[in-house]
Short mmCIF file of C-alpha atoms in Angstrom, two decimals:
data_model
loop_
_atom_site.label_atom_id
_atom_site.label_comp_id
_atom_site.label_asym_id
_atom_site.label_seq_id
_atom_site.Cartn_x
_atom_site.Cartn_y
_atom_site.Cartn_z
CA MET A 1 54.60 29.04 8.20
CA VAL A 2 55.62 29.64 4.49
CA ASN A 3 54.86 32.86 2.54
CA THR A 4 53.35 34.95 5.71
CA LYS A 5 52.52 37.94 3.36
CA LEU A 6 50.43 35.87 1.17
CA GLU A 7 47.99 34.63 4.07
CA GLU A 8 48.07 38.07 5.35
CA GLN A 9 46.60 39.12 2.69
CA LEU A 10 43.59 36.76 2.01
CA LYS A 11 42.58 37.16 5.68
CA ASN A 12 42.27 41.10 4.88
CA CYS A 13 40.06 39.36 2.22
CA GLN A 14 37.97 37.68 4.20
CA SER A 15 37.49 40.43 6.58
CA LEU A 16 35.74 42.06 3.46
CA LEU A 17 33.66 39.71 3.09
CA PRO A 18 29.86 40.22 3.76
CA ASP A 19 27.96 38.36 6.68
CA GLN A 20 26.30 36.27 4.65
CA LEU A 21 27.45 33.76 2.06
CA SER A 22 26.24 30.59 0.35
CA ASP A 23 26.88 27.57 1.67
CA ILE A 24 29.35 26.78 -1.53
CA ALA A 25 31.17 30.06 -0.71
CA ARG A 26 31.74 29.29 2.67
CA SER A 27 32.97 26.03 1.76
CA LYS A 28 35.27 27.23 -0.22
CA LEU A 29 36.92 29.81 1.97
CA ASN A 30 36.84 27.23 4.36
CA GLU A 31 38.87 25.11 2.03
CA THR A 32 41.20 28.10 1.06
CA TYR A 33 42.37 28.70 4.69
CA GLN A 34 42.56 25.14 5.97
CA ILE A 35 45.07 24.69 2.35
CA ILE A 36 47.01 27.30 4.10
CA ARG A 37 47.04 26.14 7.96
CA GLN A 38 48.82 22.77 5.69
CA THR A 39 51.42 24.07 3.98
CA ASP A 40 54.04 23.00 6.40
CA ASN A 41 53.04 19.82 5.86
CA SER A 42 54.37 16.83 3.12
CA ILE A 43 51.85 17.37 0.20
CA PRO A 44 52.19 15.48 -3.16
CA PRO A 45 54.01 17.57 -6.08
CA VAL A 46 50.67 18.80 -8.79
CA GLN A 47 50.24 16.56 -11.51
CA ARG A 48 53.24 16.91 -14.00
CA LYS A 49 55.23 19.24 -12.13
CA ILE A 50 59.01 18.02 -13.44
CA ASP A 51 61.76 18.84 -10.48
CA VAL A 52 59.46 20.77 -7.87
CA SER A 53 61.94 21.69 -4.78
CA ARG A 54 59.79 21.91 -1.35
CA THR A 55 59.59 25.53 -1.08
CA PHE A 56 57.86 25.82 -4.90
CA ASN A 57 55.56 23.43 -3.82
CA LYS A 58 54.68 25.54 -0.97
CA TRP A 59 54.33 28.70 -2.62
CA LEU A 60 52.02 26.90 -5.46
CA ILE A 61 49.71 25.44 -2.76
CA SER A 62 49.53 28.85 -1.51
CA THR A 63 48.76 30.17 -5.19
CA ALA A 64 46.55 27.75 -5.38
CA ALA A 65 44.59 28.57 -2.06
CA ALA A 66 44.41 32.22 -3.63
CA ALA A 67 42.98 30.89 -6.49
CA ILE A 68 40.34 29.61 -4.72
CA LEU A 69 39.38 32.25 -2.68
CA GLY A 70 39.35 34.49 -5.78
CA VAL A 71 36.65 32.03 -7.16
CA THR A 72 34.76 31.95 -4.26
CA VAL A 73 35.23 35.91 -4.17
CA LEU A 74 33.35 35.94 -7.92
CA ALA A 75 30.88 33.35 -7.03
CA SER A 76 29.96 35.37 -4.21
CA GLY A 77 28.35 38.28 -6.37
CA PHE A 78 29.69 40.91 -3.65
CA VAL A 79 32.60 42.40 -5.19
CA SER A 80 33.20 45.66 -3.18
CA PRO A 81 36.29 48.24 -4.74
CA ALA A 82 37.84 47.75 -1.46
CA MET A 83 37.74 43.76 -2.08
CA ALA A 84 38.51 44.51 -5.31
CA ASP A 85 41.71 46.40 -4.75
CA ALA A 86 42.24 43.74 -1.74
CA LEU A 87 42.30 41.36 -4.45
CA LYS A 88 44.78 42.65 -7.05
CA GLN A 89 47.15 42.97 -4.39
CA ILE A 90 47.39 39.33 -4.12
CA PRO A 91 50.37 37.63 -6.52
CA VAL A 92 48.65 35.26 -9.42
CA LEU A 93 45.10 35.97 -7.92
CA GLY A 94 45.41 39.50 -8.95
CA GLN A 95 45.81 38.22 -12.68
CA ILE A 96 43.01 35.43 -12.00
CA TYR A 97 40.67 38.27 -11.17
CA SER A 98 41.02 40.50 -13.79
CA LEU A 99 40.92 37.31 -16.25
CA TRP A 100 37.18 36.47 -15.42
CA GLY A 101 36.27 39.00 -13.65
CA GLU A 102 34.79 42.29 -14.92
CA ASN A 103 37.67 43.60 -16.78
CA ASN A 104 37.22 40.60 -19.40
CA GLY A 105 35.74 42.01 -22.59
CA ASP A 106 33.89 38.26 -23.29
CA PRO A 107 30.26 38.88 -21.55
CA GLY A 108 30.14 35.25 -20.91
CA VAL A 109 33.47 35.59 -18.85
CA GLN A 110 32.20 37.76 -16.90
CA GLN A 111 29.44 36.01 -15.72
CA ALA A 112 31.63 32.62 -14.96
CA GLU A 113 31.08 32.90 -11.19
CA ASP A 114 30.39 29.15 -10.03
CA PHE A 115 31.83 27.78 -13.34
CA ILE A 116 35.07 27.93 -13.43
CA THR A 117 37.29 24.92 -12.62
CA ASN A 118 40.49 24.83 -10.46
CA VAL A 119 43.00 22.24 -12.10
CA ASN A 120 46.21 24.31 -10.76
CA GLN A 121 48.71 22.53 -13.14
CA SER A 122 52.42 23.83 -13.39
CA VAL A 123 54.90 22.98 -15.77
CA THR A 124 59.01 23.95 -14.96
CA HIS A 125 61.54 24.21 -18.04
CA GLY A 126 64.87 25.71 -16.24
CA ASP A 127 64.10 28.46 -14.67
CA VAL A 128 60.68 28.99 -16.06
CA THR A 129 57.01 28.32 -14.75
CA MET A 130 53.96 27.72 -16.64
CA ASN A 131 50.67 27.55 -14.45
CA ILE A 132 47.24 26.74 -15.51
CA PRO A 133 45.07 27.44 -12.67
CA THR A 134 41.78 27.31 -13.89
CA LEU A 135 39.60 26.52 -17.19
CA LEU A 136 35.71 26.47 -17.73
CA PHE A 137 33.93 24.32 -20.10
CA ASP A 138 30.59 24.69 -20.75
CA GLY A 139 30.27 22.31 -23.22
CA THR A 140 30.65 24.64 -26.87
CA ARG A 141 34.01 26.31 -25.54
CA ILE A 142 36.97 25.93 -23.41
CA LEU A 143 38.56 28.64 -21.86
CA MET A 144 41.24 28.91 -19.77
CA ASN A 145 44.33 31.30 -18.23
CA ILE A 146 48.02 30.53 -18.20
CA THR A 147 50.56 32.12 -16.19
CA THR A 148 54.36 32.35 -15.85
CA PRO A 149 54.86 34.47 -12.83
CA GLY A 150 57.95 37.00 -13.41
CA ASN A 151 57.68 36.92 -17.23
CA ARG A 152 56.69 38.57 -20.34
CA LEU A 153 54.60 36.35 -22.26
CA ALA A 154 54.39 38.87 -25.24
CA SER A 155 56.41 39.92 -27.95
CA GLU A 156 56.59 40.95 -31.80
CA PRO A 157 54.60 38.77 -34.16
CA ASN A 158 57.11 36.27 -35.78
CA SER A 159 60.39 37.72 -34.31
CA PRO A 160 63.25 35.78 -34.19
CA PRO A 161 64.25 34.69 -30.69
CA SER A 162 66.53 37.18 -28.54
CA ASP A 163 67.37 38.25 -25.08
CA ALA A 164 64.74 41.10 -25.29
CA ASN A 165 61.99 38.14 -26.15
CA LYS A 166 63.04 35.05 -24.36
CA GLY A 167 60.59 33.54 -22.65
CA ALA A 168 57.57 35.13 -24.82
CA VAL A 169 54.87 32.99 -26.03
CA ASP A 170 56.16 31.66 -29.47
CA THR A 171 53.41 28.93 -30.39
CA LEU A 172 50.54 27.43 -28.33
CA GLU A 173 48.63 24.49 -29.76
CA VAL A 174 45.62 22.67 -27.98
CA LEU A 175 44.89 19.02 -28.79
CA TYR A 176 41.86 16.29 -28.33
CA LYS A 177 42.31 12.93 -29.31
CA GLY A 178 45.55 14.22 -31.35
CA GLN A 179 43.23 16.26 -33.12
CA SER A 180 44.37 20.31 -33.34
CA LEU A 181 41.84 22.34 -32.20
CA ASN A 182 41.15 26.13 -33.51
CA ALA A 183 42.55 28.41 -30.75
CA GLY A 184 42.58 32.23 -29.69
CA TYR A 185 44.48 33.90 -26.63
CA GLU A 186 44.93 37.65 -25.42
CA PHE A 187 46.97 39.10 -23.16
CA MET A 188 45.26 40.31 -20.21
CA ASP A 189 47.46 42.30 -17.92
CA GLY A 190 48.77 45.18 -20.25
CA GLU A 191 52.64 45.74 -20.20
CA THR A 192 52.89 43.00 -17.33
CA ALA A 193 51.76 40.38 -20.53
CA SER A 194 52.60 37.81 -17.81
CA SER A 195 49.21 35.92 -18.20
CA LEU A 196 46.95 35.04 -20.95
CA MET A 197 43.48 34.33 -21.79
CA VAL A 198 42.85 31.02 -24.41
CA ASP A 199 39.35 30.27 -25.36
CA VAL A 200 39.21 27.02 -27.19
CA THR A 201 36.29 25.95 -30.15
CA GLY A 202 34.91 22.75 -31.06
CA THR A 203 36.45 23.15 -34.28
CA THR A 204 40.37 21.69 -35.45
CA SER A 205 42.43 23.44 -37.86
CA ILE A 206 41.29 21.98 -40.66
CA ASP A 207 37.57 22.94 -40.17
CA GLN A 208 35.97 20.32 -38.72
CA THR A 209 33.58 20.06 -35.80
CA VAL A 210 33.79 18.48 -32.74
CA GLN A 211 31.52 17.39 -30.53
CA PHE A 212 32.85 17.24 -27.18
CA PRO A 213 31.40 14.55 -24.27
CA ASP A 214 31.06 15.93 -20.53
CA GLN A 215 34.50 14.35 -19.72
CA PHE A 216 38.13 14.50 -21.67
CA ASP A 217 41.60 15.08 -21.63
CA LEU A 218 42.61 17.90 -23.43
CA THR A 219 46.55 18.79 -24.37
CA VAL A 220 47.71 22.04 -23.97
CA ASN A 221 51.49 22.88 -25.74
CA VAL A 222 53.02 25.75 -25.10
CA THR A 223 56.43 27.21 -26.72
CA LEU A 224 58.46 29.85 -25.32
CA LYS A 225 60.71 32.11 -27.70
CA GLY A 226 64.26 30.61 -26.55
CA TYR A 227 63.49 27.02 -24.98
CA ASP A 228 63.73 24.25 -27.46
CA VAL A 229 61.15 21.69 -25.15
CA PRO A 230 57.46 22.66 -25.40
CA PHE A 231 55.54 23.31 -21.58
CA GLU A 232 53.03 20.28 -22.01
CA PHE A 233 49.71 19.60 -20.03
CA VAL A 234 47.48 17.43 -19.95
CA LEU A 235 43.92 18.77 -18.07
CA PRO A 236 41.29 17.16 -17.26
CA VAL A 237 38.15 18.84 -18.58
CA THR A 238 34.57 18.36 -17.55
CA LYS A 239 31.84 20.64 -18.46
CA SER A 240 30.89 22.53 -15.90
CA THR A 241 27.81 24.44 -16.58
CA PRO A 242 24.02 23.12 -17.59
CA VAL A 243 23.59 23.20 -21.68
CA THR A 244 20.01 23.97 -22.91
CA ALA A 245 20.43 22.00 -26.67
CA LEU A 246 17.61 22.67 -28.96
CA THR A 247 18.04 20.46 -32.42
CA SER A 248 15.79 21.06 -35.82
CA GLU A 249 15.69 19.53 -39.18
CA GLU A 250 13.65 22.56 -40.94
CA THR A 251 15.37 23.84 -43.76
CA LYS A 252 14.68 27.02 -45.37
CA HIS A 253 14.95 27.73 -49.07
CA HIS A 254 15.78 31.00 -51.10
CA ASP A 255 17.44 31.95 -53.89
CA ASN A 256 19.03 28.19 -53.95
CA ILE A 257 20.19 28.28 -51.03
CA ASN A 258 18.99 25.68 -48.46
CA LEU A 259 19.96 26.82 -45.01
CA GLN A 260 19.55 24.41 -41.86
CA ILE A 261 20.11 25.72 -38.36
CA SER A 262 20.64 22.33 -37.07
CA LYS A 263 21.26 23.06 -33.14
CA VAL A 264 20.87 26.13 -30.76
CA GLU A 265 22.94 25.23 -27.42
CA ILE A 266 22.28 27.93 -24.49
CA THR A 267 24.48 28.22 -21.23
CA PRO A 268 24.92 30.90 -18.88
CA ILE A 269 28.70 31.33 -20.77
CA THR A 270 27.69 30.78 -24.10
CA THR A 271 24.97 30.95 -27.02
CA GLN A 272 26.24 28.92 -29.90
CA ILE A 273 24.24 28.13 -33.62
CA SER A 274 25.13 25.50 -35.64
CA VAL A 275 24.65 26.19 -39.23
CA GLU A 276 24.68 23.86 -42.34
CA TYR A 277 23.80 24.79 -45.91
CA LYS A 278 22.22 21.45 -47.68
CA THR A 279 22.72 20.49 -51.20
CA LYS A 280 19.83 18.47 -53.33
CA PRO A 281 20.08 15.82 -53.94
CA GLY A 282 22.94 14.56 -56.23
CA GLN A 283 24.25 18.01 -56.16
CA SER A 284 28.06 18.49 -55.35
CA ILE A 285 28.57 21.89 -53.08
CA GLU A 286 30.20 22.83 -55.88
CA GLU A 287 27.69 22.89 -58.21
CA MET A 288 25.80 24.90 -54.99
CA LEU A 289 27.84 27.11 -54.69
CA ALA A 290 27.41 28.27 -58.91
CA SER A 291 23.63 28.04 -58.22
CA ILE A 292 23.43 30.84 -55.87
CA PRO A 293 23.11 34.48 -57.17
CA SER A 294 26.93 36.63 -56.71
CA LYS A 295 25.69 38.84 -53.80
CA TYR A 296 25.31 36.05 -51.07
CA LYS A 297 29.19 35.13 -51.80
CA GLY A 298 32.34 36.35 -50.40
CA VAL A 299 34.93 38.21 -52.75
CA ASN A 300 36.35 34.99 -54.02
CA GLY A 301 33.17 33.08 -54.65
CA GLY A 302 33.54 30.23 -53.02
CA ILE A 303 31.87 30.55 -49.93
CA ILE A 304 28.58 31.31 -48.85
CA ALA A 305 29.00 34.83 -46.83
CA LEU A 306 25.77 35.21 -44.55
CA GLN A 307 25.96 36.02 -41.42
CA PHE A 308 23.64 35.96 -38.44
CA ASP A 309 21.37 37.50 -35.41
CA ILE A 310 19.96 35.86 -32.86
CA VAL A 311 17.15 37.64 -30.68
CA ASP A 312 14.50 36.23 -28.29
CA GLU A 313 10.27 36.46 -28.17
CA HIS A 314 11.23 39.97 -26.99
CA GLY A 315 13.16 41.17 -29.21
CA VAL A 316 16.29 40.95 -27.38
CA GLN A 317 19.68 40.94 -29.87
CA LEU A 318 22.80 39.01 -28.55
CA LYS A 319 26.02 40.52 -29.10
CA PRO A 320 28.13 37.69 -31.28
CA ILE A 321 31.70 36.16 -29.78
CA GLY A 322 34.23 36.61 -32.18
CA ALA A 323 33.95 36.47 -36.16
CA HIS A 324 31.64 34.44 -38.20
CA PRO A 325 33.35 31.33 -39.63
CA LEU A 326 32.33 31.09 -43.62
CA SER A 327 32.28 27.37 -44.86
CA GLU A 328 29.31 24.67 -45.45
CA SER A 329 28.87 23.89 -42.01
CA TYR A 330 30.01 25.76 -38.71
CA ASN A 331 29.11 26.91 -35.45
CA VAL A 332 28.75 30.86 -34.58
CA ARG A 333 29.12 32.07 -31.38
CA PHE A 334 27.15 34.49 -29.50
CA GLU A 335 26.71 36.41 -25.45
CA PRO A 336 24.75 34.31 -23.10
CA PHE A 337 21.18 35.16 -22.50
CA LYS A 338 20.54 36.25 -19.41
CA THR A 339 17.29 34.47 -18.89
CA ILE A 340 16.25 31.01 -21.21
CA PRO A 341 13.99 32.61 -23.51
CA SER A 342 10.87 30.86 -24.91
CA THR A 343 11.68 31.18 -28.85
CA VAL A 344 14.78 32.42 -30.78
CA THR A 345 14.95 33.97 -33.95
CA ILE A 346 17.84 33.25 -36.26
CA LYS A 347 17.86 36.29 -38.62
CA PRO A 348 20.53 35.79 -41.81
CA TYR A 349 22.08 38.98 -43.17
CA LEU A 350 24.32 40.21 -45.68
CA VAL A 351 27.05 43.03 -45.13
CA VAL A 352 26.47 45.92 -46.87
CA SER A 353 28.92 48.93 -45.21
CA GLU A 354 30.87 48.19 -42.47
CA GLY A 355 32.30 50.60 -39.87
CA GLN A 356 36.02 51.63 -39.31
CA ALA A 357 37.20 50.75 -35.88
CA PRO A 358 38.95 53.90 -34.18
CA ALA A 359 42.98 54.42 -34.44
CA GLY A 360 44.82 52.71 -31.78
CA THR A 361 41.51 50.08 -30.64
CA LYS A 362 43.02 46.71 -29.36
CA GLY A 363 40.54 43.43 -28.77
CA ARG A 364 36.95 43.72 -28.83
CA TRP A 365 35.44 46.36 -31.43
CA GLU A 366 31.40 46.40 -31.82
CA ASP A 367 30.49 47.83 -34.88
CA ASN A 368 27.43 50.44 -34.65
CA ASN A 369 27.63 51.71 -38.12
CA MET A 370 27.29 48.11 -39.77
CA VAL A 371 24.36 48.11 -42.52
CA LYS A 372 22.93 44.95 -43.12
CA GLU A 373 20.39 43.31 -45.47
CA TYR A 374 18.24 40.97 -43.29
CA ILE A 375 16.76 37.98 -45.75
CA PRO A 376 13.59 37.26 -43.92
CA GLU A 377 12.98 33.95 -46.13
CA LEU A 378 15.89 32.27 -44.38
CA GLU A 379 14.74 33.09 -40.95
CA THR A 380 14.35 30.39 -38.78
CA VAL A 381 12.32 30.20 -35.21
CA ILE A 382 12.79 27.55 -32.53
CA SER A 383 10.69 26.97 -29.64
CA VAL A 384 13.05 26.69 -26.50
CA GLN A 385 10.00 26.56 -23.59
#
């Protein structure tokens, strides 16, 4: 049987699981071991795979089985230190575990659990194979992990191709119906840098908001330094979480600002608010901006620089995910609520002063020294339950 070591590692993980598992978790485990037993059979190649040998096909199937087990373990809610160590020894699964697990700085991703979708797609050019094992779509954003076993994907920004950085990520583009979406990514495995987490928003590269349906196809193009042909994936995306969507037509008025929080979306992964600044009848955006006091504007005076906090009825405040966009209409994302609240209050504020990130800080950093000036006249309270 192919990949005997991997099979032994998977079975070792099984021995560390608790006696009591949910029906879903137990079903996934049975599926995993059934896949392993069938790796010597003739199985069709993964969609969009190019020139795949039978040997690599077996490796890919075994890796997919590892991914299923990893997702199952996370979903079971039981990850002991011994289990975590065992998971990290499995090729690719160790990467997936760190991407979706407790080491990820995104609070929503830490709670992904049952909502991860296995897509297990691969594309090969020459001696390099790129994989997208898993993704998650909660109705507000799309998260996926991309891995390239044995290749370092990180390099100095804007560095020209060379033998030293061949195979590093050069560009990454995500398309929905031909429109380029805003997408950020970060390397998740330190010095090896052979996997990255991609976070795709519902905003195009020209700042237009996209309303995703529950099911759609997403195109992902990755170019690597030293390779002329892009690695192209077409991923089937399906919403995998419940969404509580609240809409409001209430507009708050203060200092010539007409603010509407048109929608609040609450999922197990993300809380998102939709912000709109309304013009008066017959008024242009430029005229609206000109009428607003300068303290509300950005450095160049061309945007409204309000930022937002969101709290529940108990005063529990959510941390933001990513930066606050600034335009006439945009979405702001926060960590998820632990439980569905009865009401949410959206509190606009201006940043009076900010703290300084410590030297050498990488990734997400929480500014605990920020001084805010709240604008209570523009607060919006929305009933959830």
